[in-house]
Amino acid sequence: METKTLEQSFSAYFNAKPEFIVRAPGRVNLIGEHTDYNDGFVLPMAIDHAVWIALTPRTDFTVCIRSLDLDVDSVFDLQSLSKGEGWSEYIKGVAYFLQKTGYELKGFNAVMTGDVPRGAGLSSSAAVELATARAFAAGSGFAWDAAQMARISQKAENDWVGVNCGIMDQMASAASRKGYALFLDCRTLEYQHAPLPENSSVVILDTSTRRGLVDSAYNERRNQCEEAARWFGVKALRDVSVDEFEKRSGLSEVVTRRARHVITENARVLEAVQAMKVGDVQRLGELFNASHVSLRDDFEVTNEALNQIVECAQSQPGCYGARMTGAGFGGCAVALVHAESTQEFTNAVSAAYRKISGLDASVYVCKASEGASLVEGENRT
Ligand code: GLA
């Protein structure tokens, strides 16, 4: 994204130069799926697809923001926020919970644009939320606290927009570092930046399938995990080790499988971080593959297209491992590929997937990007 283009759009609309430009990325999860709402571990990375906002603060409480992609604007008053419909609900929700937490906000004039594919499971909504939080931090002059901003953004998504997500997407967008994945403890929100293996590429494979009713299936999985935690007598499944899990029996068959996924997935994340530290890309790939099997057979959140694209990916030379990523039921898979094989890999997977499914995949070779940041302008904190 050229900040020049964004500046020009702002100028065309507001007749002045913007004072700030902020950016917040989408994310892909490398491993640790459906573990965040079990107080567990995740390993996402911010991708080089993001949302940008150019803004100038106002002296009153009005927010006037234009979506360049949708070609519409939204105007609202920070002192009388009420729920409505559409893209600006993410912005209003973040504003509402920032104020509720005690932040004093100024209004702003802004234009917004983004290139995170929508609805693909790459957290375009978290990118909008964190870009909004970053815009308010710059415009209203308060310090950036990644974990706090992620929590507020999650609250906006849960209680304003009404989507029951965990904390992973918002933390990945808020706290990631260029060139690294984010190893996050979803209970404490402590994190470390884990180095990505050298000579390898992270490739996102969008199946182009989208499934409705994801929300209800997602909530059903959450309820099953809570049921398992109650049965084990712990706060969350994070508190059950693989050994403890194997010693116990008597939980219903389906809930046992759900719990097994979460418990083994947490162990896989810890092992993946170790593998990354020592540069063992083979092992990392194996963990990707094992994660997919667990999500397919135990957690049952894949669909046929995801299974097909993962198999197409895994059977290519140069592929260390592949798995579905995100909530599942459609959307994207992620593959770890030898850098030199990347071009061949993307061509071969696209062709093989088209042959087997009749569908066209979108493929993104991704770089790990920086979390939410101020791209232009001086923070006045
Ligand atoms: C969605 C949610 C996340 C997480 C994943 C599954 O992306 O937004 O919080 O639960 O599903 O790992």
Coordinates of C-alpha atoms and ligand atoms in Angstrom, one line a residue:
M1 CA 0.0 0.0 0.0
E2 CA 1.3 3.4 -1.0
T3 CA 0.7 5.9 1.8
K4 CA 0.8 8.5 -0.9
T5 CA -2.4 7.2 -2.4
L6 CA -4.1 7.2 0.9
E7 CA -2.9 10.8 1.5
Q8 CA -4.2 11.9 -1.8
S9 CA -7.6 10.3 -1.1
F10 CA -7.7 12.0 2.3
S11 CA -6.8 15.4 0.7
A12 CA -9.4 14.9 -2.1
Y13 CA -12.1 14.4 0.5
F14 CA -11.1 16.7 3.4
N15 CA -9.1 19.3 1.5
A16 CA -6.0 19.0 3.8
K17 CA -3.2 16.6 4.5
P18 CA -3.8 13.9 7.1
E19 CA -1.9 14.2 10.4
F20 CA -1.5 10.5 10.9
I21 CA -1.5 7.3 9.0
V22 CA -2.0 4.0 11.0
R23 CA -1.9 0.4 9.9
A24 CA -3.1 -2.9 11.4
P25 CA -2.6 -6.3 9.8
G26 CA -4.7 -9.4 9.3
R27 CA -3.2 -12.7 10.6
V28 CA -2.7 -16.3 9.7
N29 CA -2.5 -18.8 12.5
L30 CA 0.5 -21.2 12.1
I31 CA -0.6 -23.6 14.9
G32 CA -2.8 -23.6 18.0
E33 CA -6.4 -23.8 16.6
H34 CA -9.4 -23.5 18.9
T35 CA -7.1 -23.2 21.9
D36 CA -7.4 -19.5 22.6
Y37 CA -10.8 -19.7 24.3
N38 CA -9.5 -22.6 26.3
D39 CA -6.9 -20.3 27.9
G40 CA -4.3 -22.2 25.8
F41 CA -1.4 -21.4 23.5
V42 CA -1.4 -20.1 19.9
L43 CA 1.2 -19.2 17.3
P44 CA -0.2 -16.8 14.7
M45 CA 1.7 -14.3 12.6
A46 CA 0.6 -10.9 11.2
I47 CA 0.4 -11.0 7.4
D48 CA 1.3 -8.4 4.8
H49 CA -2.3 -7.6 4.2
A50 CA -3.7 -4.8 6.3
V51 CA -6.1 -2.0 7.0
W52 CA -4.9 1.6 6.8
I53 CA -6.5 4.7 8.3
A54 CA -5.4 8.3 7.4
L55 CA -6.8 10.8 9.9
T56 CA -6.7 14.2 11.4
P57 CA -8.2 14.7 14.9
R58 CA -11.1 17.1 15.3
T59 CA -11.8 19.4 18.3
D60 CA -15.3 17.9 18.8
F61 CA -16.6 14.4 19.3
T62 CA -17.6 13.6 15.7
V63 CA -16.0 10.8 13.8
C64 CA -16.3 11.1 10.0
I65 CA -14.7 8.2 8.3
R66 CA -14.9 7.2 4.6
S67 CA -14.4 3.6 3.5
L68 CA -12.5 3.9 0.2
D69 CA -13.2 0.3 -0.7
L70 CA -16.9 0.5 -0.2
D71 CA -17.2 4.1 -1.3
V72 CA -19.4 5.1 1.6
D73 CA -18.9 7.2 4.7
S74 CA -20.1 6.9 8.2
V75 CA -20.5 9.9 10.6
F76 CA -21.2 9.4 14.3
D77 CA -20.9 11.2 17.6
L78 CA -18.7 9.6 20.3
Q79 CA -21.0 10.9 23.0
S80 CA -24.1 9.2 21.8
L81 CA -23.0 5.9 20.2
S82 CA -25.8 3.5 19.3
K83 CA -25.7 0.2 17.5
G84 CA -26.6 0.0 13.8
E85 CA -25.5 -2.2 10.9
G86 CA -22.5 -2.5 8.5
W87 CA -18.8 -1.9 8.4
S88 CA -18.6 1.0 10.8
E89 CA -20.0 -1.1 13.7
Y90 CA -16.4 -2.3 14.3
I91 CA -15.2 1.3 14.6
K92 CA -18.1 2.3 16.9
G93 CA -17.7 -0.8 19.0
V94 CA -14.0 -0.1 19.6
A95 CA -14.8 3.6 20.4
Y96 CA -17.5 2.6 22.8
F97 CA -15.3 0.1 24.8
L98 CA -12.2 2.5 24.7
Q99 CA -14.4 5.1 26.4
K100 CA -15.9 2.6 28.8
T101 CA -12.4 1.6 29.8
G102 CA -11.7 5.3 30.6
Y103 CA -9.9 6.6 27.5
E104 CA -10.9 10.2 26.5
L105 CA -11.4 10.2 22.8
K106 CA -11.4 13.0 20.3
G107 CA -13.3 12.8 17.0
F108 CA -11.5 12.6 13.7
N109 CA -11.8 12.9 10.0
A110 CA -10.5 9.8 8.3
V111 CA -10.3 7.6 5.2
M112 CA -9.8 3.9 5.5
T113 CA -8.7 1.2 3.0
G114 CA -7.6 -2.4 3.3
D115 CA -6.5 -5.5 1.4
V116 CA -7.2 -8.3 3.9
P117 CA -9.4 -10.7 2.0
R118 CA -12.8 -10.5 3.7
G119 CA -14.6 -13.6 5.0
A120 CA -11.6 -15.8 4.3
G121 CA -10.6 -16.3 8.0
L122 CA -7.7 -13.9 7.8
S123 CA -9.1 -11.6 10.5
S124 CA -10.1 -8.6 8.4
S125 CA -12.3 -7.5 11.2
A126 CA -9.6 -7.6 13.8
A127 CA -7.5 -5.5 11.4
V128 CA -10.3 -2.9 11.3
E129 CA -10.6 -3.0 15.1
L130 CA -6.9 -2.6 15.8
A131 CA -6.5 0.1 13.1
T132 CA -9.3 1.9 14.8
A133 CA -7.7 1.6 18.2
R134 CA -4.4 2.8 16.7
A135 CA -6.1 5.7 15.1
F136 CA -7.7 6.8 18.4
A137 CA -4.4 6.4 20.2
A138 CA -2.7 8.7 17.7
G139 CA -5.5 11.2 17.4
S140 CA -6.4 11.4 21.1
G141 CA -2.8 11.1 22.3
F142 CA -2.7 8.0 24.5
A143 CA 0.0 5.4 24.7
W144 CA -0.2 2.1 22.8
D145 CA -0.7 -0.9 25.1
A146 CA -1.0 -3.9 22.7
A147 CA -2.7 -6.3 25.1
Q148 CA -5.2 -3.7 26.4
M149 CA -6.1 -2.6 22.9
A150 CA -6.6 -6.3 21.9
R151 CA -8.9 -6.9 24.8
I152 CA -10.9 -3.8 24.0
S153 CA -11.2 -4.8 20.4
Q154 CA -12.2 -8.3 21.3
K155 CA -14.9 -6.8 23.6
A156 CA -16.1 -4.8 20.6
E157 CA -16.3 -7.9 18.5
N158 CA -18.1 -10.0 21.2
D159 CA -20.4 -7.4 22.7
W160 CA -21.0 -4.8 20.0
V161 CA -20.8 -6.7 16.8
G162 CA -22.0 -10.0 18.4
V163 CA -19.3 -12.4 17.3
N164 CA -18.1 -14.8 20.0
C165 CA -14.3 -14.9 19.2
G166 CA -11.3 -15.6 21.4
I167 CA -8.4 -13.2 21.8
M168 CA -5.9 -14.6 19.2
D169 CA -6.8 -12.5 16.2
Q170 CA -6.8 -9.2 18.0
M171 CA -3.5 -10.0 19.8
A172 CA -1.9 -11.0 16.6
S173 CA -2.9 -7.8 14.9
A174 CA -1.9 -5.7 18.0
A175 CA 1.4 -7.2 19.1
S176 CA 3.2 -9.0 16.2
R177 CA 6.6 -8.1 15.0
K178 CA 8.0 -8.1 11.5
G179 CA 9.7 -11.3 10.6
Y180 CA 8.4 -13.2 13.6
A181 CA 5.4 -15.3 14.7
L182 CA 3.6 -14.5 18.0
F183 CA 3.8 -17.1 20.6
L184 CA 0.9 -16.2 22.9
D185 CA -0.4 -17.5 26.2
C186 CA -4.1 -16.7 25.9
R187 CA -4.6 -16.9 29.7
T188 CA -2.0 -14.3 30.7
L189 CA -1.6 -12.6 27.4
E190 CA 2.1 -12.9 27.8
Y191 CA 3.9 -13.3 24.5
Q192 CA 7.2 -13.9 22.8
H193 CA 8.3 -13.3 19.3
A194 CA 9.3 -16.6 17.7
P195 CA 11.7 -16.5 14.7
L196 CA 10.3 -17.9 11.5
P197 CA 12.4 -20.7 9.9
E198 CA 14.9 -19.4 7.4
N199 CA 14.6 -20.5 3.8
S200 CA 10.9 -21.2 4.0
S201 CA 7.7 -19.6 3.0
V202 CA 4.3 -19.4 4.7
V203 CA 1.7 -19.9 2.0
I204 CA -2.0 -19.3 2.6
L205 CA -4.3 -21.4 0.4
D206 CA -7.8 -20.1 0.3
T207 CA -10.2 -22.9 -0.7
S208 CA -12.8 -20.3 -1.8
T209 CA -15.4 -22.1 0.2
R210 CA -17.3 -20.3 2.9
R211 CA -19.7 -21.9 5.2
G212 CA -22.7 -20.3 6.8
L213 CA -23.7 -21.2 10.4
V214 CA -20.1 -21.0 11.4
D215 CA -21.1 -19.1 14.5
S216 CA -23.4 -21.8 15.8
A217 CA -20.8 -24.6 15.2
Y218 CA -18.1 -22.4 16.8
N219 CA -20.3 -21.9 19.9
E220 CA -21.1 -25.5 20.1
R221 CA -17.4 -26.4 20.2
R222 CA -16.8 -23.8 22.9
N223 CA -19.6 -25.3 25.0
Q224 CA -18.2 -28.8 24.5
C225 CA -14.8 -27.6 25.7
E226 CA -16.4 -26.0 28.7
E227 CA -18.2 -29.2 29.5
A228 CA -14.9 -31.1 29.3
A229 CA -13.2 -28.6 31.6
R230 CA -16.0 -28.9 34.2
W231 CA -15.7 -32.7 34.0
F232 CA -12.0 -32.5 34.7
G233 CA -12.7 -30.0 37.5
V234 CA -10.4 -27.3 36.0
K235 CA -10.9 -23.7 35.0
A236 CA -10.1 -24.4 31.3
L237 CA -8.8 -27.3 29.2
R238 CA -5.4 -25.5 29.3
D239 CA -5.1 -27.0 32.8
V240 CA -5.2 -30.6 31.6
S241 CA -2.0 -32.3 30.4
V242 CA -1.8 -35.0 27.8
D243 CA -0.9 -37.5 30.5
E244 CA -3.8 -36.6 32.7
F245 CA -6.1 -36.8 29.8
E246 CA -5.0 -40.3 28.9
K247 CA -5.5 -41.6 32.5
R248 CA -9.1 -40.6 32.7
S249 CA -12.1 -42.2 31.1
G250 CA -15.9 -41.8 31.3
L251 CA -16.5 -38.5 29.4
S252 CA -18.9 -38.9 26.5
E253 CA -17.3 -39.9 23.2
V254 CA -17.7 -36.7 21.3
V255 CA -16.6 -34.4 24.1
T256 CA -13.6 -36.7 24.7
R257 CA -12.5 -36.1 21.1
R258 CA -13.0 -32.3 21.4
A259 CA -10.9 -32.2 24.6
R260 CA -8.2 -34.4 23.0
H261 CA -7.8 -32.0 20.2
V262 CA -7.4 -29.0 22.5
I263 CA -5.1 -30.7 24.9
T264 CA -2.8 -32.2 22.2
E265 CA -2.9 -29.0 20.2
N266 CA -1.6 -27.0 23.2
A267 CA 1.3 -29.5 23.4
R268 CA 1.9 -29.1 19.7
V269 CA 2.2 -25.4 20.0
L270 CA 4.8 -25.7 22.7
E271 CA 6.7 -28.1 20.6
A272 CA 6.4 -25.9 17.5
V273 CA 8.0 -23.0 19.4
Q274 CA 10.9 -25.2 20.4
A275 CA 11.2 -26.4 16.8
M276 CA 11.3 -22.8 15.6
K277 CA 13.9 -21.9 18.2
V278 CA 16.3 -24.6 16.9
G279 CA 15.3 -24.1 13.3
D280 CA 13.9 -27.6 12.9
V281 CA 11.5 -26.9 10.0
Q282 CA 10.9 -30.6 9.3
R283 CA 9.4 -31.1 12.8
L284 CA 7.4 -27.9 12.5
G285 CA 5.9 -29.3 9.3
E286 CA 5.0 -32.6 11.0
L287 CA 3.3 -30.7 13.7
F288 CA 1.2 -28.8 11.1
N289 CA 0.2 -32.1 9.6
A290 CA -0.7 -33.6 13.0
S291 CA -2.8 -30.5 13.9
H292 CA -4.8 -30.9 10.7
V293 CA -5.6 -34.5 11.5
S294 CA -6.7 -33.6 14.9
L295 CA -8.9 -30.7 13.6
R296 CA -10.4 -33.1 11.0
D297 CA -11.0 -36.1 13.1
D298 CA -11.3 -35.0 16.7
F299 CA -12.5 -31.4 16.5
E300 CA -14.4 -31.9 13.2
V301 CA -14.1 -28.3 11.9
T302 CA -12.7 -29.0 8.4
N303 CA -14.8 -29.4 5.3
E304 CA -14.1 -31.4 2.2
A305 CA -12.4 -28.5 0.4
L306 CA -10.0 -27.9 3.3
N307 CA -9.1 -31.6 3.5
Q308 CA -8.5 -31.7 -0.3
I309 CA -6.3 -28.6 -0.4
V310 CA -4.3 -29.8 2.6
E311 CA -3.7 -33.1 0.9
C312 CA -2.8 -31.4 -2.4
A313 CA -0.3 -29.3 -0.5
Q314 CA 1.2 -32.1 1.6
S315 CA 1.9 -34.2 -1.5
Q316 CA 4.0 -31.5 -3.2
P317 CA 7.8 -31.7 -3.0
G318 CA 9.2 -28.9 -0.9
C319 CA 6.2 -28.8 1.4
Y320 CA 7.1 -29.4 5.1
G321 CA 3.5 -29.5 6.3
A322 CA 0.0 -28.0 5.8
R323 CA -3.1 -27.6 7.9
M324 CA -6.4 -25.8 8.0
T325 CA -6.1 -22.4 9.7
G326 CA -8.6 -20.2 11.5
A327 CA -12.1 -21.2 12.7
G328 CA -12.5 -23.8 9.9
F329 CA -15.6 -25.0 8.0
G330 CA -14.2 -23.4 4.9
G331 CA -11.7 -20.5 4.3
C332 CA -8.0 -21.1 4.3
A333 CA -5.2 -23.6 4.9
V334 CA -1.6 -22.7 5.6
A335 CA 1.5 -24.5 4.3
L336 CA 5.1 -24.3 5.2
V337 CA 7.2 -24.6 2.1
H338 CA 10.9 -24.6 1.2
A339 CA 11.6 -21.1 -0.2
E340 CA 13.1 -22.3 -3.4
S341 CA 10.1 -24.5 -4.2
T342 CA 7.5 -21.8 -3.5
Q343 CA 6.6 -20.9 -7.0
E344 CA 6.4 -24.5 -8.2
F345 CA 4.4 -25.3 -5.1
T346 CA 1.7 -22.6 -5.6
N347 CA 1.3 -23.6 -9.3
A348 CA 1.1 -27.3 -8.6
V349 CA -1.4 -26.9 -5.6
S350 CA -3.7 -24.6 -7.6
A351 CA -3.8 -27.1 -10.5
A352 CA -4.2 -30.2 -8.3
Y353 CA -6.9 -28.5 -6.2
R354 CA -8.8 -27.4 -9.3
K355 CA -8.7 -30.9 -10.7
I356 CA -10.0 -32.6 -7.6
S357 CA -12.5 -30.0 -6.4
G358 CA -13.4 -28.0 -9.5
L359 CA -12.6 -24.8 -7.5
D360 CA -10.1 -22.0 -7.9
A361 CA -7.9 -21.4 -4.9
S362 CA -6.5 -18.0 -4.1
V363 CA -2.9 -18.3 -3.0
Y364 CA -0.9 -15.8 -0.9
V365 CA 2.8 -16.2 -0.2
C366 CA 3.0 -14.2 3.1
K367 CA 5.6 -12.2 4.9
A368 CA 5.3 -11.8 8.7
S369 CA 4.5 -8.2 9.2
E370 CA 4.5 -5.7 12.0
G371 CA 1.5 -5.4 14.3
A372 CA -0.6 -2.3 14.6
S373 CA 1.6 0.8 14.1
L374 CA 1.8 4.4 13.4
V375 CA 3.1 4.7 9.9
E376 CA 3.1 8.5 9.5
G377 CA 2.9 11.3 12.1
E378 CA 4.2 11.8 15.6
N379 CA 2.5 10.2 18.6
R380 CA 1.8 13.0 21.1
T381 CA 1.9 10.9 24.2
Ligands
GLA1 C1 -11.5 -17.7 15.0 C2 -11.6 -16.9 16.3 C3 -10.3 -17.1 17.1 C4 -10.0 -18.5 17.3 C5 -10.0 -19.3 16.0 C6 -9.8 -20.8 16.1 O1 -10.6 -17.2 14.1 O2 -11.8 -15.5 16.0 O3 -10.5 -16.4 18.3 O4 -10.8 -19.1 18.2 O5 -11.3 -19.1 15.3 O6 -8.5 -21.0 16.5

